Amino acid sequence: MEERIFEAIGEEGFTGLVAGFYTRVRVDPVLAPLYPSDDWEGAEVRLRDFLIGRFGGPQRYIEQRGHPRLRMRHAPFAIDQVARDRWLMAMEASLAEANLGPAHTEYLRSFFGQMAAFLQNR
């Protein structure tokens, strides 16, 4: 299923999903402070490229940044249950807005739920 997600929604699907997500994160009082205020575009590109590579597309993230090492990269940020829940709410709204189809949406919803729990560090 993972490889077919990129085939099905393409770069455009992930670009729209991530753009919608960051539109929400930028104004969220819990999440916005966790992101570098001078690098919103970079954060968006990194998440988009990570997701594209993770789900069968070009491996730009790995080519530019190496292994994702997600726990290490997120360790400096206080990600508690409130932040995790807000992150999931923003992503959930973005998934609904992106209209990627029920099977792909459900698969991504499950993936994001697992990753959010994995990255919670407080």
PDB file of C-alpha atoms in Angstrom:
ATOM      1  CA  MET A   1       0.000   0.000   0.000  1.00  0.00           C
ATOM      2  CA  GLU A   2       2.766   2.471   0.934  1.00  0.00           C
ATOM      3  CA  GLU A   3       4.398   2.514  -2.495  1.00  0.00           C
ATOM      4  CA  ARG A   4       1.046   2.953  -4.181  1.00  0.00           C
ATOM      5  CA  ILE A   5       0.189   6.015  -2.138  1.00  0.00           C
ATOM      6  CA  PHE A   6       2.729   8.120  -4.008  1.00  0.00           C
ATOM      7  CA  GLU A   7       1.600   6.596  -7.306  1.00  0.00           C
ATOM      8  CA  ALA A   8      -2.008   7.454  -6.464  1.00  0.00           C
ATOM      9  CA  ILE A   9      -1.720  10.973  -5.036  1.00  0.00           C
ATOM     10  CA  GLY A  10       1.616  12.084  -6.452  1.00  0.00           C
ATOM     11  CA  GLU A  11       3.721  15.001  -5.447  1.00  0.00           C
ATOM     12  CA  GLU A  12       0.718  17.302  -5.775  1.00  0.00           C
ATOM     13  CA  GLY A  13      -1.222  15.355  -3.160  1.00  0.00           C
ATOM     14  CA  PHE A  14       1.599  15.530  -0.634  1.00  0.00           C
ATOM     15  CA  THR A  15       2.292  19.179  -1.449  1.00  0.00           C
ATOM     16  CA  GLY A  16      -1.338  20.091  -0.773  1.00  0.00           C
ATOM     17  CA  LEU A  17      -1.498  18.014   2.399  1.00  0.00           C
ATOM     18  CA  VAL A  18       1.652  19.560   3.851  1.00  0.00           C
ATOM     19  CA  ALA A  19       0.712  23.105   2.797  1.00  0.00           C
ATOM     20  CA  GLY A  20      -2.653  22.739   4.547  1.00  0.00           C
ATOM     21  CA  PHE A  21      -0.944  21.354   7.614  1.00  0.00           C
ATOM     22  CA  TYR A  22       1.530  24.240   7.900  1.00  0.00           C
ATOM     23  CA  THR A  23      -1.234  26.790   7.353  1.00  0.00           C
ATOM     24  CA  ARG A  24      -2.750  25.435  10.564  1.00  0.00           C
ATOM     25  CA  VAL A  25       0.517  25.007  12.472  1.00  0.00           C
ATOM     26  CA  ARG A  26       1.627  28.610  11.855  1.00  0.00           C
ATOM     27  CA  VAL A  27      -1.357  29.952  13.796  1.00  0.00           C
ATOM     28  CA  ASP A  28      -1.550  27.287  16.474  1.00  0.00           C
ATOM     29  CA  PRO A  29      -0.423  28.681  19.860  1.00  0.00           C
ATOM     30  CA  VAL A  30       0.943  25.290  20.987  1.00  0.00           C
ATOM     31  CA  LEU A  31       2.631  24.173  17.768  1.00  0.00           C
ATOM     32  CA  ALA A  32       3.938  27.381  16.198  1.00  0.00           C
ATOM     33  CA  PRO A  33       6.568  27.977  18.927  1.00  0.00           C
ATOM     34  CA  LEU A  34       8.041  24.519  18.217  1.00  0.00           C
ATOM     35  CA  TYR A  35       9.025  25.596  14.690  1.00  0.00           C
ATOM     36  CA  PRO A  36      11.756  28.040  13.668  1.00  0.00           C
ATOM     37  CA  SER A  37       9.910  31.254  12.833  1.00  0.00           C
ATOM     38  CA  ASP A  38      12.446  32.129  10.138  1.00  0.00           C
ATOM     39  CA  ASP A  39      12.259  28.767   8.347  1.00  0.00           C
ATOM     40  CA  TRP A  40       8.610  27.917   7.731  1.00  0.00           C
ATOM     41  CA  GLU A  41       9.296  27.196   4.079  1.00  0.00           C
ATOM     42  CA  GLY A  42      12.198  24.894   4.971  1.00  0.00           C
ATOM     43  CA  ALA A  43      10.081  22.990   7.504  1.00  0.00           C
ATOM     44  CA  GLU A  44       7.373  22.534   4.891  1.00  0.00           C
ATOM     45  CA  VAL A  45       9.846  21.277   2.277  1.00  0.00           C
ATOM     46  CA  ARG A  46      11.429  18.842   4.744  1.00  0.00           C
ATOM     47  CA  LEU A  47       8.111  17.293   5.774  1.00  0.00           C
ATOM     48  CA  ARG A  48       6.878  17.123   2.184  1.00  0.00           C
ATOM     49  CA  ASP A  49      10.083  15.508   0.936  1.00  0.00           C
ATOM     50  CA  PHE A  50      10.158  13.075   3.858  1.00  0.00           C
ATOM     51  CA  LEU A  51       6.573  11.952   3.170  1.00  0.00           C
ATOM     52  CA  ILE A  52       7.118  11.681  -0.568  1.00  0.00           C
ATOM     53  CA  GLY A  53      10.159   9.468  -0.052  1.00  0.00           C
ATOM     54  CA  ARG A  54       8.511   7.439   2.707  1.00  0.00           C
ATOM     55  CA  PHE A  55       5.553   6.595   0.498  1.00  0.00           C
ATOM     56  CA  GLY A  56       7.342   5.619  -2.691  1.00  0.00           C
ATOM     57  CA  GLY A  57       8.421   8.825  -4.399  1.00  0.00           C
ATOM     58  CA  PRO A  58      11.813  10.386  -5.025  1.00  0.00           C
ATOM     59  CA  GLN A  59      14.228  10.125  -2.105  1.00  0.00           C
ATOM     60  CA  ARG A  60      15.083  13.849  -1.918  1.00  0.00           C
ATOM     61  CA  TYR A  61      14.919  13.958   1.863  1.00  0.00           C
ATOM     62  CA  ILE A  62      17.485  11.190   2.292  1.00  0.00           C
ATOM     63  CA  GLU A  63      19.681  12.577  -0.491  1.00  0.00           C
ATOM     64  CA  GLN A  64      19.786  15.994   1.174  1.00  0.00           C
ATOM     65  CA  ARG A  65      19.626  15.136   4.891  1.00  0.00           C
ATOM     66  CA  GLY A  66      20.526  11.484   5.235  1.00  0.00           C
ATOM     67  CA  HIS A  67      18.623   9.011   7.369  1.00  0.00           C
ATOM     68  CA  PRO A  68      15.566  10.687   8.918  1.00  0.00           C
ATOM     69  CA  ARG A  69      16.522   9.835  12.547  1.00  0.00           C
ATOM     70  CA  LEU A  70      13.180  11.283  13.563  1.00  0.00           C
ATOM     71  CA  ARG A  71      13.506  10.829  17.322  1.00  0.00           C
ATOM     72  CA  MET A  72      16.930  12.462  17.359  1.00  0.00           C
ATOM     73  CA  ARG A  73      15.802  15.379  15.183  1.00  0.00           C
ATOM     74  CA  HIS A  74      12.735  15.983  17.355  1.00  0.00           C
ATOM     75  CA  ALA A  75      14.459  15.477  20.728  1.00  0.00           C
ATOM     76  CA  PRO A  76      15.209  19.195  21.282  1.00  0.00           C
ATOM     77  CA  PHE A  77      11.490  20.023  21.111  1.00  0.00           C
ATOM     78  CA  ALA A  78       9.151  19.448  24.041  1.00  0.00           C
ATOM     79  CA  ILE A  79       6.505  17.226  22.500  1.00  0.00           C
ATOM     80  CA  ASP A  80       4.018  16.383  25.204  1.00  0.00           C
ATOM     81  CA  GLN A  81       0.538  14.912  24.862  1.00  0.00           C
ATOM     82  CA  VAL A  82      -1.007  18.324  24.239  1.00  0.00           C
ATOM     83  CA  ALA A  83       1.448  19.088  21.409  1.00  0.00           C
ATOM     84  CA  ARG A  84       1.003  15.594  19.991  1.00  0.00           C
ATOM     85  CA  ASP A  85      -2.775  15.944  20.025  1.00  0.00           C
ATOM     86  CA  ARG A  86      -2.645  19.409  18.415  1.00  0.00           C
ATOM     87  CA  TRP A  87      -0.266  18.105  15.722  1.00  0.00           C
ATOM     88  CA  LEU A  88      -2.670  15.266  14.975  1.00  0.00           C
ATOM     89  CA  MET A  89      -5.655  17.637  14.875  1.00  0.00           C
ATOM     90  CA  ALA A  90      -3.880  19.863  12.344  1.00  0.00           C
ATOM     91  CA  MET A  91      -2.895  16.877  10.231  1.00  0.00           C
ATOM     92  CA  GLU A  92      -6.363  15.358  10.518  1.00  0.00           C
ATOM     93  CA  ALA A  93      -7.946  18.587   9.230  1.00  0.00           C
ATOM     94  CA  SER A  94      -5.396  18.715   6.417  1.00  0.00           C
ATOM     95  CA  LEU A  95      -6.127  15.109   5.453  1.00  0.00           C
ATOM     96  CA  ALA A  96      -9.848  15.867   5.286  1.00  0.00           C
ATOM     97  CA  GLU A  97      -9.219  18.963   3.202  1.00  0.00           C
ATOM     98  CA  ALA A  98      -6.798  17.193   0.831  1.00  0.00           C
ATOM     99  CA  ASN A  99      -9.454  14.671  -0.209  1.00  0.00           C
ATOM    100  CA  LEU A 100      -6.952  11.922  -1.065  1.00  0.00           C
ATOM    101  CA  GLY A 101      -9.507   9.126  -1.112  1.00  0.00           C
ATOM    102  CA  PRO A 102     -10.743   7.025   1.795  1.00  0.00           C
ATOM    103  CA  ALA A 103      -8.184   4.202   1.637  1.00  0.00           C
ATOM    104  CA  HIS A 104      -5.172   6.511   1.353  1.00  0.00           C
ATOM    105  CA  THR A 105      -6.533   8.886   3.958  1.00  0.00           C
ATOM    106  CA  GLU A 106      -7.058   6.059   6.439  1.00  0.00           C
ATOM    107  CA  TYR A 107      -3.594   4.633   5.824  1.00  0.00           C
ATOM    108  CA  LEU A 108      -1.975   8.052   6.292  1.00  0.00           C
ATOM    109  CA  ARG A 109      -4.118   8.740   9.378  1.00  0.00           C
ATOM    110  CA  SER A 110      -2.832   5.541  10.949  1.00  0.00           C
ATOM    111  CA  PHE A 111       0.763   6.344   9.992  1.00  0.00           C
ATOM    112  CA  PHE A 112       0.553   9.865  11.445  1.00  0.00           C
ATOM    113  CA  GLY A 113      -1.015   8.560  14.657  1.00  0.00           C
ATOM    114  CA  GLN A 114       1.812   6.067  15.119  1.00  0.00           C
ATOM    115  CA  MET A 115       4.500   8.615  14.327  1.00  0.00           C
ATOM    116  CA  ALA A 116       3.021  11.246  16.639  1.00  0.00           C
ATOM    117  CA  ALA A 117       3.031   8.752  19.512  1.00  0.00           C
ATOM    118  CA  PHE A 118       6.587   7.669  18.636  1.00  0.00           C
ATOM    119  CA  LEU A 119       7.847  11.265  18.690  1.00  0.00           C
ATOM    120  CA  GLN A 120       6.164  12.278  21.936  1.00  0.00           C
ATOM    121  CA  ASN A 121       9.073  12.832  24.327  1.00  0.00           C
ATOM    122  CA  ARG A 122       7.567  14.440  27.424  1.00  0.00           C
TER     123      ARG A 122
END
